[in-house]
Amino acid sequence: MKIKKGDQVKMLSGKDKNKEGKVLNVLPSTNKIVVEGLNLLKKHQRAKKQGEKGQVVEVPRAVAAAKTMLICSACNKPTRVGFRSNEAGRKVRICKKCNQEN
Ligand SMILES: [Zn+2]
C-alpha cells in the first residue's frame, strides 16, 4: 500500500471530490482506506438502554485507495508516490514532485 495510516489524502472522485482528510485506517486486503470526515454514512443507532434515545451517527466508510491522492507532507501538494532505498537500505516512500522522503 502506498498510503499509510495518518497520511493526509485528497479525494479524486465521488461526492467528496477534492475534499481532504486524514487516513484513519488502511485495509490492504481490499486496497481501501478509511478517511476522517469523508464518505460519511449515516448510521441509525438504536437505544441500547431503556430511557436512552436512539441517534444518528455519521461514520466514515472505506474508499478505494486508488480514488485518493496523497498530500505530500514536504511540499503540501497532492502527489503520486514512488519508492527508493535510502542509505540504510530501507525502502522509503518519496514524493514524485519534490523527491522528498515521505
Ligand atoms: Zn512533495
Tab-separated table of N, CA and C and ligand atoms in Angstrom:
chain	number	residue	atom	x	y	z
A	1	MET	N	0.832	-1.207	0.000
A	1	MET	CA	0.000	0.000	0.000
A	1	MET	C	0.867	1.257	0.000
A	2	LYS	N	0.466	2.206	-0.801
A	2	LYS	CA	1.225	3.450	-0.873
A	2	LYS	C	0.793	4.425	0.218
A	3	ILE	N	-0.408	4.196	0.712
A	3	ILE	CA	-0.932	5.117	1.712
A	3	ILE	C	-0.880	4.491	3.092
A	4	LYS	N	-0.467	5.274	4.044
A	4	LYS	CA	-0.337	4.789	5.411
A	4	LYS	C	-1.301	5.527	6.339
A	5	LYS	N	-1.531	4.882	7.449
A	5	LYS	CA	-2.339	5.498	8.498
A	5	LYS	C	-1.717	6.829	8.911
A	6	GLY	N	-2.543	7.854	9.035
A	6	GLY	CA	-2.018	9.151	9.459
A	6	GLY	C	-1.698	10.078	8.301
A	7	ASP	N	-1.703	9.524	7.080
A	7	ASP	CA	-1.452	10.349	5.907
A	7	ASP	C	-2.597	11.317	5.673
A	8	GLN	N	-2.287	12.382	4.973
A	8	GLN	CA	-3.314	13.325	4.543
A	8	GLN	C	-3.578	13.013	3.069
A	9	VAL	N	-4.853	12.797	2.721
A	9	VAL	CA	-5.138	12.470	1.326
A	9	VAL	C	-6.236	13.372	0.766
A	10	LYS	N	-6.316	13.416	-0.549
A	10	LYS	CA	-7.333	14.193	-1.240
A	10	LYS	C	-8.162	13.229	-2.086
A	11	MET	N	-9.473	13.408	-2.043
A	11	MET	CA	-10.350	12.557	-2.841
A	11	MET	C	-10.347	13.032	-4.285
A	12	LEU	N	-10.289	12.090	-5.214
A	12	LEU	CA	-10.257	12.439	-6.625
A	12	LEU	C	-11.609	12.281	-7.303
A	13	SER	N	-12.493	11.543	-6.686
A	13	SER	CA	-13.799	11.347	-7.313
A	13	SER	C	-14.855	11.100	-6.258
A	14	GLY	N	-16.089	10.997	-6.709
A	14	GLY	CA	-17.173	10.735	-5.776
A	14	GLY	C	-17.733	12.013	-5.192
A	15	LYS	N	-18.639	11.859	-4.241
A	15	LYS	CA	-19.325	13.033	-3.713
A	15	LYS	C	-18.412	13.910	-2.860
A	16	ASP	N	-17.311	13.354	-2.414
A	16	ASP	CA	-16.375	14.135	-1.612
A	16	ASP	C	-15.151	14.564	-2.420
A	17	LYS	N	-15.333	14.635	-3.729
A	17	LYS	CA	-14.245	15.028	-4.620
A	17	LYS	C	-13.579	16.320	-4.152
A	18	ASN	N	-12.263	16.317	-4.189
A	18	ASN	CA	-11.439	17.469	-3.818
A	18	ASN	C	-11.414	17.775	-2.319
A	19	LYS	N	-12.092	16.966	-1.535
A	19	LYS	CA	-12.004	17.174	-0.092
A	19	LYS	C	-10.777	16.444	0.441
A	20	GLU	N	-10.278	16.947	1.556
A	20	GLU	CA	-9.098	16.329	2.137
A	20	GLU	C	-9.384	15.788	3.522
A	21	GLY	N	-8.646	14.788	3.901
A	21	GLY	CA	-8.830	14.238	5.229
A	21	GLY	C	-7.662	13.359	5.636
A	22	LYS	N	-7.671	13.010	6.901
A	22	LYS	CA	-6.593	12.188	7.455
A	22	LYS	C	-6.986	10.711	7.398
A	23	VAL	N	-6.039	9.879	7.030
A	23	VAL	CA	-6.309	8.443	6.943
A	23	VAL	C	-6.375	7.839	8.343
A	24	LEU	N	-7.513	7.240	8.647
A	24	LEU	CA	-7.700	6.650	9.970
A	24	LEU	C	-7.326	5.175	9.990
A	25	ASN	N	-7.529	4.540	8.836
A	25	ASN	CA	-7.309	3.109	8.792
A	25	ASN	C	-6.984	2.679	7.363
A	26	VAL	N	-6.159	1.654	7.238
A	26	VAL	CA	-5.801	1.132	5.927
A	26	VAL	C	-6.188	-0.343	5.868
A	27	LEU	N	-6.891	-0.709	4.792
A	27	LEU	CA	-7.318	-2.097	4.643
A	27	LEU	C	-6.622	-2.703	3.424
A	28	PRO	N	-5.426	-3.228	3.614
A	28	PRO	CA	-4.619	-3.702	2.477
A	28	PRO	C	-5.296	-4.824	1.699
A	29	SER	N	-6.085	-5.646	2.338
A	29	SER	CA	-6.685	-6.785	1.646
A	29	SER	C	-7.673	-6.349	0.569
A	30	THR	N	-8.297	-5.188	0.763
A	30	THR	CA	-9.255	-4.710	-0.226
A	30	THR	C	-8.774	-3.437	-0.918
A	31	ASN	N	-7.532	-3.015	-0.594
A	31	ASN	CA	-6.986	-1.783	-1.162
A	31	ASN	C	-7.843	-0.570	-0.862
A	32	LYS	N	-8.409	-0.565	0.321
A	32	LYS	CA	-9.255	0.547	0.699
A	32	LYS	C	-8.698	1.265	1.920
A	33	ILE	N	-9.120	2.499	2.075
A	33	ILE	CA	-8.715	3.264	3.240
A	33	ILE	C	-9.934	3.947	3.854
A	34	VAL	N	-9.827	4.242	5.126
A	34	VAL	CA	-10.879	4.991	5.804
A	34	VAL	C	-10.332	6.375	6.106
A	35	VAL	N	-11.026	7.402	5.612
A	35	VAL	CA	-10.550	8.771	5.774
A	35	VAL	C	-11.494	9.555	6.681
A	36	GLU	N	-10.888	10.242	7.626
A	36	GLU	CA	-11.655	11.024	8.594
A	36	GLU	C	-12.546	12.047	7.897
A	37	GLY	N	-13.842	12.003	8.177
A	37	GLY	CA	-14.768	13.005	7.673
A	37	GLY	C	-15.187	12.839	6.219
A	38	LEU	N	-14.691	11.801	5.549
A	38	LEU	CA	-15.038	11.610	4.140
A	38	LEU	C	-15.849	10.345	3.923
A	39	ASN	N	-16.692	10.389	2.882
A	39	ASN	CA	-17.559	9.257	2.557
A	39	ASN	C	-18.378	8.822	3.772
A	40	LEU	N	-18.974	9.806	4.400
A	40	LEU	CA	-19.711	9.535	5.624
A	40	LEU	C	-21.011	8.785	5.359
A	41	LEU	N	-21.288	7.892	6.229
A	41	LEU	CA	-22.519	7.126	6.149
A	41	LEU	C	-23.305	7.385	7.423
A	42	LYS	N	-24.570	7.699	7.234
A	42	LYS	CA	-25.396	7.929	8.420
A	42	LYS	C	-25.842	6.596	8.974
A	43	LYS	N	-25.574	6.400	10.204
A	43	LYS	CA	-25.955	5.149	10.838
A	43	LYS	C	-26.956	5.453	11.927
A	44	HIS	N	-28.015	4.712	11.902
A	44	HIS	CA	-29.015	4.918	12.936
A	44	HIS	C	-28.722	3.976	14.076
A	45	GLN	N	-28.483	4.572	15.207
A	45	GLN	CA	-28.143	3.756	16.363
A	45	GLN	C	-29.367	3.633	17.263
A	46	ARG	N	-29.692	2.429	17.544
A	46	ARG	CA	-30.858	2.236	18.410
A	46	ARG	C	-30.474	2.426	19.869
A	47	ALA	N	-31.461	2.756	20.634
A	47	ALA	CA	-31.219	2.917	22.063
A	47	ALA	C	-30.825	1.570	22.654
A	48	LYS	N	-29.761	1.576	23.397
A	48	LYS	CA	-29.304	0.314	23.987
A	48	LYS	C	-29.991	0.059	25.320
A	49	LYS	N	-30.212	1.148	26.024
A	49	LYS	CA	-30.879	1.003	27.326
A	49	LYS	C	-32.234	1.681	27.265
A	50	GLN	N	-33.063	1.294	28.132
A	50	GLN	CA	-34.364	1.931	28.177
A	50	GLN	C	-34.208	3.370	28.683
A	51	GLY	N	-34.952	4.278	28.091
A	51	GLY	CA	-34.846	5.667	28.503
A	51	GLY	C	-33.797	6.412	27.698
A	52	GLU	N	-32.983	5.671	26.963
A	52	GLU	CA	-31.960	6.292	26.153
A	52	GLU	C	-32.539	6.511	24.756
A	53	LYS	N	-32.095	7.588	24.112
A	53	LYS	CA	-32.628	7.871	22.785
A	53	LYS	C	-31.765	7.221	21.716
A	54	GLY	N	-32.431	6.775	20.665
A	54	GLY	CA	-31.673	6.316	19.511
A	54	GLY	C	-31.106	7.534	18.812
A	55	GLN	N	-29.990	7.410	18.131
A	55	GLN	CA	-29.433	8.577	17.468
A	55	GLN	C	-28.802	8.224	16.129
A	56	VAL	N	-28.574	9.277	15.354
A	56	VAL	CA	-27.939	9.078	14.061
A	56	VAL	C	-26.475	9.484	14.189
A	57	VAL	N	-25.604	8.570	13.899
A	57	VAL	CA	-24.185	8.904	13.956
A	57	VAL	C	-23.613	8.796	12.546
A	58	GLU	N	-22.643	9.624	12.256
A	58	GLU	CA	-22.013	9.564	10.948
A	58	GLU	C	-20.674	8.882	11.064
A	59	VAL	N	-20.502	7.821	10.294
A	59	VAL	CA	-19.232	7.107	10.338
A	59	VAL	C	-18.605	7.104	8.948
A	60	PRO	N	-17.291	7.305	8.894
A	60	PRO	CA	-16.640	7.270	7.584
A	60	PRO	C	-16.597	5.844	7.051
A	61	ARG	N	-16.911	5.687	5.775
A	61	ARG	CA	-16.833	4.384	5.147
A	61	ARG	C	-15.554	4.287	4.340
A	62	ALA	N	-15.081	3.078	4.172
A	62	ALA	CA	-13.841	2.883	3.420
A	62	ALA	C	-14.014	3.309	1.967
A	63	VAL	N	-12.978	3.925	1.404
A	63	VAL	CA	-12.979	4.281	-0.011
A	63	VAL	C	-11.782	3.598	-0.676
A	64	ALA	N	-11.880	3.404	-1.981
A	64	ALA	CA	-10.770	2.793	-2.712
A	64	ALA	C	-9.557	3.716	-2.653
A	65	ALA	N	-8.425	3.158	-2.300
A	65	ALA	CA	-7.200	3.957	-2.179
A	65	ALA	C	-6.860	4.605	-3.523
A	66	ALA	N	-7.254	3.958	-4.619
A	66	ALA	CA	-6.954	4.472	-5.953
A	66	ALA	C	-7.722	5.767	-6.255
A	67	LYS	N	-8.772	6.008	-5.500
A	67	LYS	CA	-9.556	7.226	-5.722
A	67	LYS	C	-9.039	8.394	-4.905
A	68	THR	N	-7.930	8.195	-4.235
A	68	THR	CA	-7.370	9.266	-3.426
A	68	THR	C	-5.945	9.558	-3.867
A	69	MET	N	-5.488	10.708	-3.491
A	69	MET	CA	-4.113	11.059	-3.775
A	69	MET	C	-3.458	11.535	-2.497
A	70	LEU	N	-2.241	11.100	-2.284
A	70	LEU	CA	-1.524	11.506	-1.088
A	70	LEU	C	-1.135	12.977	-1.161
A	71	ILE	N	-1.265	13.657	-0.038
A	71	ILE	CA	-0.761	15.028	0.021
A	71	ILE	C	0.599	14.985	0.690
A	72	CYS	N	1.587	15.434	-0.032
A	72	CYS	CA	2.961	15.369	0.437
A	72	CYS	C	3.142	16.261	1.667
A	73	SER	N	3.792	15.716	2.686
A	73	SER	CA	3.983	16.494	3.904
A	73	SER	C	5.102	17.514	3.744
A	74	ALA	N	5.921	17.358	2.712
A	74	ALA	CA	7.025	18.282	2.498
A	74	ALA	C	6.606	19.463	1.622
A	75	CYS	N	5.925	19.177	0.499
A	75	CYS	CA	5.577	20.276	-0.408
A	75	CYS	C	4.093	20.627	-0.361
A	76	ASN	N	3.322	19.841	0.422
A	76	ASN	CA	1.913	20.159	0.635
A	76	ASN	C	1.042	20.106	-0.616
A	77	LYS	N	1.453	19.326	-1.594
A	77	LYS	CA	0.656	19.195	-2.809
A	77	LYS	C	0.209	17.758	-2.967
A	78	PRO	N	-0.950	17.568	-3.613
A	78	PRO	CA	-1.336	16.192	-3.908
A	78	PRO	C	-0.334	15.612	-4.895
A	79	THR	N	0.125	14.428	-4.657
A	79	THR	CA	1.188	13.895	-5.493
A	79	THR	C	1.109	12.387	-5.654
A	80	ARG	N	1.801	11.885	-6.653
A	80	ARG	CA	1.983	10.451	-6.758
A	80	ARG	C	3.213	10.097	-5.938
A	81	VAL	N	3.271	8.879	-5.513
A	81	VAL	CA	4.414	8.494	-4.696
A	81	VAL	C	5.232	7.425	-5.399
A	82	GLY	N	6.504	7.419	-5.070
A	82	GLY	CA	7.396	6.379	-5.577
A	82	GLY	C	8.147	5.797	-4.403
A	83	PHE	N	8.982	4.830	-4.700
A	83	PHE	CA	9.770	4.225	-3.630
A	83	PHE	C	11.224	4.182	-4.040
A	84	ARG	N	12.095	4.330	-3.081
A	84	ARG	CA	13.513	4.106	-3.336
A	84	ARG	C	14.154	3.637	-2.053
A	85	SER	N	15.380	3.153	-2.162
A	85	SER	CA	16.080	2.699	-0.970
A	85	SER	C	16.908	3.832	-0.414
A	86	ASN	N	16.907	3.980	0.889
A	86	ASN	CA	17.734	5.025	1.475
A	86	ASN	C	19.122	4.484	1.810
A	87	GLU	N	19.939	5.293	2.464
A	87	GLU	CA	21.326	4.931	2.750
A	87	GLU	C	21.413	3.627	3.540
A	88	ALA	N	20.422	3.420	4.387
A	88	ALA	CA	20.445	2.224	5.240
A	88	ALA	C	19.875	1.000	4.518
A	89	GLY	N	19.499	1.193	3.259
A	89	GLY	CA	18.964	0.069	2.505
A	89	GLY	C	17.497	-0.194	2.767
A	90	ARG	N	16.891	0.732	3.472
A	90	ARG	CA	15.473	0.578	3.774
A	90	ARG	C	14.640	1.220	2.669
A	91	LYS	N	13.535	0.603	2.363
A	91	LYS	CA	12.672	1.155	1.335
A	91	LYS	C	11.906	2.351	1.908
A	92	VAL	N	12.007	3.480	1.250
A	92	VAL	CA	11.290	4.663	1.726
A	92	VAL	C	10.379	5.194	0.633
A	93	ARG	N	9.342	5.860	1.059
A	93	ARG	CA	8.381	6.415	0.133
A	93	ARG	C	8.811	7.832	-0.239
A	94	ILE	N	8.745	8.168	-1.497
A	94	ILE	CA	9.123	9.525	-1.901
A	94	ILE	C	7.994	10.180	-2.693
A	95	CYS	N	8.013	11.498	-2.618
A	95	CYS	CA	7.067	12.310	-3.364
A	95	CYS	C	7.622	12.496	-4.763
A	96	LYS	N	6.806	12.256	-5.796
A	96	LYS	CA	7.318	12.387	-7.164
A	96	LYS	C	7.445	13.835	-7.594
A	97	LYS	N	6.903	14.743	-6.791
A	97	LYS	CA	7.004	16.154	-7.159
A	97	LYS	C	8.261	16.801	-6.602
A	98	CYS	N	8.509	16.557	-5.296
A	98	CYS	CA	9.651	17.235	-4.689
A	98	CYS	C	10.770	16.267	-4.322
A	99	ASN	N	10.548	14.969	-4.550
A	99	ASN	CA	11.564	13.953	-4.278
A	99	ASN	C	11.948	13.803	-2.813
A	100	GLN	N	11.141	14.352	-1.929
A	100	GLN	CA	11.430	14.225	-0.502
A	100	GLN	C	10.885	12.892	0.021
A	101	GLU	N	11.576	12.374	1.003
A	101	GLU	CA	11.047	11.197	1.689
A	101	GLU	C	9.740	11.568	2.354
A	102	ASN	N	8.841	10.653	2.396
A	102	ASN	CA	7.523	10.997	2.878
A	102	ASN	C	6.987	9.963	3.832
B	1	ZN	ZN	6.426	16.662	-2.117
